[in-house]
Coordinates of C-alpha atoms in Angstrom, one line a residue:
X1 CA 9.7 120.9 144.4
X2 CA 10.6 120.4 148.2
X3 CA 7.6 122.5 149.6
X4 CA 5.0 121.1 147.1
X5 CA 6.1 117.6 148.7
X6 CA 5.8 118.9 152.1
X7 CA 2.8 120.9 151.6
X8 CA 1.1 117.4 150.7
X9 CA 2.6 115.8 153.6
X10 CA 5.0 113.2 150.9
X11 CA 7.8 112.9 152.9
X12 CA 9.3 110.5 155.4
X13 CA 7.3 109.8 158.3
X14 CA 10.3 109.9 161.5
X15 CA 11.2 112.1 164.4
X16 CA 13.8 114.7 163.3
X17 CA 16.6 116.8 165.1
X18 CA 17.5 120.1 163.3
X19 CA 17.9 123.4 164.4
X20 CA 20.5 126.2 163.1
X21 CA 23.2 128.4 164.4
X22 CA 22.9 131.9 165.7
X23 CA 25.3 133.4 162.8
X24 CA 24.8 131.3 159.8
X25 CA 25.2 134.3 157.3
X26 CA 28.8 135.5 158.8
X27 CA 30.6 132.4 157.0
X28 CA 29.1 132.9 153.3
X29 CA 29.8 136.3 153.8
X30 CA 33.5 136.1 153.3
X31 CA 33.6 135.4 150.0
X32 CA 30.5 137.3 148.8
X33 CA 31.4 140.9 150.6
X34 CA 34.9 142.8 150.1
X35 CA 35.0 144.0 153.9
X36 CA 34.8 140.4 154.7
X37 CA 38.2 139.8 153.1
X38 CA 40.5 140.4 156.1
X39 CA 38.7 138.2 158.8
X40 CA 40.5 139.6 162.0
X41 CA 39.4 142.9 161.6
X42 CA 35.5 143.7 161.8
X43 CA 33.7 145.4 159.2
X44 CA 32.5 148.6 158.9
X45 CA 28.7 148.2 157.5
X46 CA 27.2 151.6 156.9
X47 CA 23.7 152.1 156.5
X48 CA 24.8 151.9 152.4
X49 CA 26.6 149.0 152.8
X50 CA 23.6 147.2 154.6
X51 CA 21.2 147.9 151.9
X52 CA 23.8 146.9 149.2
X53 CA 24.6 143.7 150.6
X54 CA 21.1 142.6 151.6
X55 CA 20.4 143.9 147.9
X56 CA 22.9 141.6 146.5
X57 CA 22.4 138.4 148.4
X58 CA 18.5 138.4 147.9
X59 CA 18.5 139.5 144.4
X60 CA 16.2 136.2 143.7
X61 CA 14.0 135.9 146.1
X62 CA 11.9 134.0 146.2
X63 CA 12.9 132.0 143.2
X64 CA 15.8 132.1 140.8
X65 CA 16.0 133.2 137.9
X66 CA 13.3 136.4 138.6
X67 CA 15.1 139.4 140.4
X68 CA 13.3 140.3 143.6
X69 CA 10.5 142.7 143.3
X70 CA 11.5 146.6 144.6
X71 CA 8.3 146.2 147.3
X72 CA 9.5 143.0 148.8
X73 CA 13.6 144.1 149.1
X74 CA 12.2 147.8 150.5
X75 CA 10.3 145.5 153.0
X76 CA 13.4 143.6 153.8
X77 CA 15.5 146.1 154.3
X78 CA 13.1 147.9 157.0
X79 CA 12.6 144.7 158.8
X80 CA 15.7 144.7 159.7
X81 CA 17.2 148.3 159.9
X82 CA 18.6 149.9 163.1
X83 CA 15.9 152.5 162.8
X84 CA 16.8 154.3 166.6
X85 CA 20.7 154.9 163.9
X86 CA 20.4 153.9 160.7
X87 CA 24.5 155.0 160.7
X88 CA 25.5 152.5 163.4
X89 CA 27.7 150.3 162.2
X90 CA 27.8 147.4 164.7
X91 CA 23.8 147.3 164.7
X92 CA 24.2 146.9 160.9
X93 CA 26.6 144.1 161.3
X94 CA 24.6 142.3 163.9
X95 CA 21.4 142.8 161.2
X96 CA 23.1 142.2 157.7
X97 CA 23.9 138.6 159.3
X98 CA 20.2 138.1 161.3
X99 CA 18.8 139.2 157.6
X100 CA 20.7 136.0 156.1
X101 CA 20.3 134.0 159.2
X102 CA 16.2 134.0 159.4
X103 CA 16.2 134.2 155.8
X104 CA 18.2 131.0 155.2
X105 CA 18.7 128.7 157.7
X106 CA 17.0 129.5 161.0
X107 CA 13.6 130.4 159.9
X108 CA 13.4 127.6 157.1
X109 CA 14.5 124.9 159.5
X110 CA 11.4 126.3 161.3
X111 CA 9.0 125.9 158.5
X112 CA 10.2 122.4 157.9
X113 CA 10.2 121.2 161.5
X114 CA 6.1 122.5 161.3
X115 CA 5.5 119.9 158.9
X116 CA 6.8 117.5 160.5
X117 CA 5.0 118.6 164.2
X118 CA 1.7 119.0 162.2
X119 CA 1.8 115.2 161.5
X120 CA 2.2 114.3 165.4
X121 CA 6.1 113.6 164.5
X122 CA 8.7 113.5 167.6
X123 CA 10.6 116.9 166.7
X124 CA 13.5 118.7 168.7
X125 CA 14.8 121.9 167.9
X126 CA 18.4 123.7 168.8
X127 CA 19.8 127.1 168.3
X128 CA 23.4 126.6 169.0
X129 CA 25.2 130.3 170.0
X130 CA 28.7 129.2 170.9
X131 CA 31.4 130.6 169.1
X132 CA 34.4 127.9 169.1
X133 CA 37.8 129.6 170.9
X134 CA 39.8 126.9 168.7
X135 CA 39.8 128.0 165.0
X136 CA 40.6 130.8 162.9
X137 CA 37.6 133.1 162.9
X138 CA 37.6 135.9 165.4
X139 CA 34.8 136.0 167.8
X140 CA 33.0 138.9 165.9
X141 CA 31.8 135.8 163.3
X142 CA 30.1 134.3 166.1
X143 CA 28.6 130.9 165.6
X144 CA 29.0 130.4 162.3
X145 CA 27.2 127.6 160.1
X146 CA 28.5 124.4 160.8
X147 CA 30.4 125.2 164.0
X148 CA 28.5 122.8 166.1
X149 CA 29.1 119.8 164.5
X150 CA 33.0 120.1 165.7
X151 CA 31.2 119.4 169.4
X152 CA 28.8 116.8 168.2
X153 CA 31.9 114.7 167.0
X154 CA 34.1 115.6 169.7
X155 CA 36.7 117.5 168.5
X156 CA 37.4 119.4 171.8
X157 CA 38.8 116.0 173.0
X158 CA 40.9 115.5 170.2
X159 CA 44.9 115.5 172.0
X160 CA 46.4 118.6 170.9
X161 CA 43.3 121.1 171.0
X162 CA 43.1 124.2 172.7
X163 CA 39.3 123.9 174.1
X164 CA 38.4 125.7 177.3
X165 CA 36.6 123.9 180.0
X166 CA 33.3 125.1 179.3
X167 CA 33.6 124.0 175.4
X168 CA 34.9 120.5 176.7
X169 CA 31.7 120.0 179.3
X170 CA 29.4 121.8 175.8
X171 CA 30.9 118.4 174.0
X172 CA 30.2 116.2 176.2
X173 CA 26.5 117.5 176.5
X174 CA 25.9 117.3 172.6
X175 CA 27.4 113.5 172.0
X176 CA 25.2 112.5 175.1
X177 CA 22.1 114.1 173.1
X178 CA 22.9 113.4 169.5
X179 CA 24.0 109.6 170.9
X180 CA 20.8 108.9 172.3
X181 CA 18.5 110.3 170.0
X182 CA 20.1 107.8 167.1
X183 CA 19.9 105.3 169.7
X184 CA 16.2 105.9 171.1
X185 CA 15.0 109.0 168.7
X186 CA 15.3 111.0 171.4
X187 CA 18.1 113.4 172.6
X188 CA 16.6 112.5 176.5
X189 CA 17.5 109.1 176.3
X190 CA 14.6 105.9 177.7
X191 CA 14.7 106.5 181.1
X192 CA 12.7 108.6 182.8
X193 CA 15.6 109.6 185.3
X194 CA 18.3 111.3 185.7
X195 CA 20.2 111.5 182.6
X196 CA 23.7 110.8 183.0
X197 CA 26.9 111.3 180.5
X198 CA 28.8 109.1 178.4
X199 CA 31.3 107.7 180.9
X200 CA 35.1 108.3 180.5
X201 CA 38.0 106.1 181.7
X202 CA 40.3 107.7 184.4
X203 CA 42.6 107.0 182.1
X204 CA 41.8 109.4 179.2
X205 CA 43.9 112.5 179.3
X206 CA 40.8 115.0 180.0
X207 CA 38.9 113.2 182.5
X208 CA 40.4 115.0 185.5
X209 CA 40.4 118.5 183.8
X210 CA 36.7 117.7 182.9
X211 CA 36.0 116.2 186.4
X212 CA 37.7 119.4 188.3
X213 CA 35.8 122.2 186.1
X214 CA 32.8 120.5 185.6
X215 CA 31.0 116.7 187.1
X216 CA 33.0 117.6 190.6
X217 CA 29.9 120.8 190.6
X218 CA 27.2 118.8 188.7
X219 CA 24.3 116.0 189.4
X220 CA 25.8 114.9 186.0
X221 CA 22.2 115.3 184.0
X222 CA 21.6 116.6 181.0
X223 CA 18.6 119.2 180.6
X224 CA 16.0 117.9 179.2
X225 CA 14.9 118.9 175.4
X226 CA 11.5 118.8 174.8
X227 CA 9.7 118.7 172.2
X228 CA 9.0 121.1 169.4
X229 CA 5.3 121.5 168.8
X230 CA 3.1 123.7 166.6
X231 CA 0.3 123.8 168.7
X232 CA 1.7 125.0 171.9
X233 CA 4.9 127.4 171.9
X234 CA 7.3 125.8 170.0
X235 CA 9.8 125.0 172.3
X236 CA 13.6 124.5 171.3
X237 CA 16.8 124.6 173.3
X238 CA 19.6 127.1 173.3
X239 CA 23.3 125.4 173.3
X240 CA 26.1 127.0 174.4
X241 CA 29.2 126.7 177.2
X242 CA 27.2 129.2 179.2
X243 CA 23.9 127.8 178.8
X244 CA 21.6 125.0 177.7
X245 CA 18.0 126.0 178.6
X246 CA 14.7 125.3 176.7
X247 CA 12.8 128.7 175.2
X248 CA 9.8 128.9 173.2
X249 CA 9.1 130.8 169.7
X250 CA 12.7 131.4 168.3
X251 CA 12.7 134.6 165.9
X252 CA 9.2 134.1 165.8
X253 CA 8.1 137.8 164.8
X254 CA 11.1 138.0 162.0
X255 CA 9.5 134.1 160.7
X256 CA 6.3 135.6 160.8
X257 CA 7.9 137.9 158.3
X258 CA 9.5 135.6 156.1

């Protein structure tokens, strides 16, 4: 049992990088859910549809093979209703996938990076938001599980791939971080200066396109990502083309829940 081992502190002592994606639940949903079927069209969750799909994916909870009690799916279901319109189908959408999000992947990754913090453990913490404008999944999936890892390996410099700037520079950002934290067990790097990328020969097809929409406007630092910890705020960074900032206390009222 995982959280017996954890709850007794058995488990390797090492700083750890996790975190989860914004829209986790969209990707299983496709081949759970009938109005998933046709992904380039956006479902239509009514307020009947909501409760029979949260119903269906959290039959077991908390523990397979016992059916979920009626109190705890009731209390489920009103966590995350659109109460102002229970009818409105894009609020419904946005919740049926935060439901599965928090309840899988976002919220666990939580628990699990407080055992680790709680024995004075290096931990960092992401939420990745980025939906990928090279793939086959409309934008309404958002960032689906598993959609960062195509930046951490550097797919947008692949030859071939239709990447816009922003997604390129996103790249760059996460090989720097992922790089030095298996390097020096931490995404910041040793030094306690400026930060600067992975270097690219003039040579390589993308330098100039990354150098005109990107270093040309930058100091050429990464932000720094500091450190998750219990007993202050929790601290974790958002990435994304738009963004990468540090916030405190992701989802913590709906964790609080679960």
């Amino acid at each position: 049992d995982p959280l017996s081992l954890l709850t007794a502190g058995n488990f390797k002592k090492c700083p750890i990088l996790i975190g989860s994606n914004s829209d986790e639940g969209n990707l299983f949903f496709l081949g759970f859910f009938e109005d998933y079927q046709n992904i380039f069209v956006k479902p239509t969750i009514t307020y009947a549809k909501f409760q029979e799909y949260l119903k269906k994916y959290i039959n077991f909870y908390p523990r397979y093979p016992n059916p979920i009690s009626n109190i705890r799916m009731q209390s489920i279901i009103d966590r995350y209703s659109n109460t102002g319109n229970l009818e409105d189908t894009d609020a419904n959408y946005e919740n049926l996938d935060d439901a599965i999000t928090d309840f899988e992947y976002t919220c666990p990754a939580k628990n699990l990076a407080d055992f680790y913090a709680n024995e004075n453990l290096d931990v960092y913490f992401y939420y990745f938001t980025e939906h990928s404008n090279f793939g086959i999944l409309p934008e309404h999936f958002g960032s689906i599980h598993g959609m960062e890892i195509e930046y951490v390996f550097g797919k947008p410099f692949q030859p071939g791939s239709e990447y816009n700037p922003k997604e390129f520079a996103l790249s760059h950002r996460l090989i720097k971080y992922w790089t030095n934290f298996a390097k020096f067990q931490d995404p910041n790097g040793n030094s306690a200066g400026p930060l600067s990328f992975l270097s690219l020969n003039e040579n390589n097809p993308y330098y100039k396109l990354l150098y005109e929409h990107f270093f040309k406007n930058s100091n050429d630092t990464l932000k720094l990502w500091p450190k998750y910890q219990v007993s202050t705020d929790r601290s974790y960074l958002i990435l994304n083309g738009n963004e990468i900032e540090s916030h405190t206390n992701l989802r913590a009222d709906y964790c609080d829940f679960w």
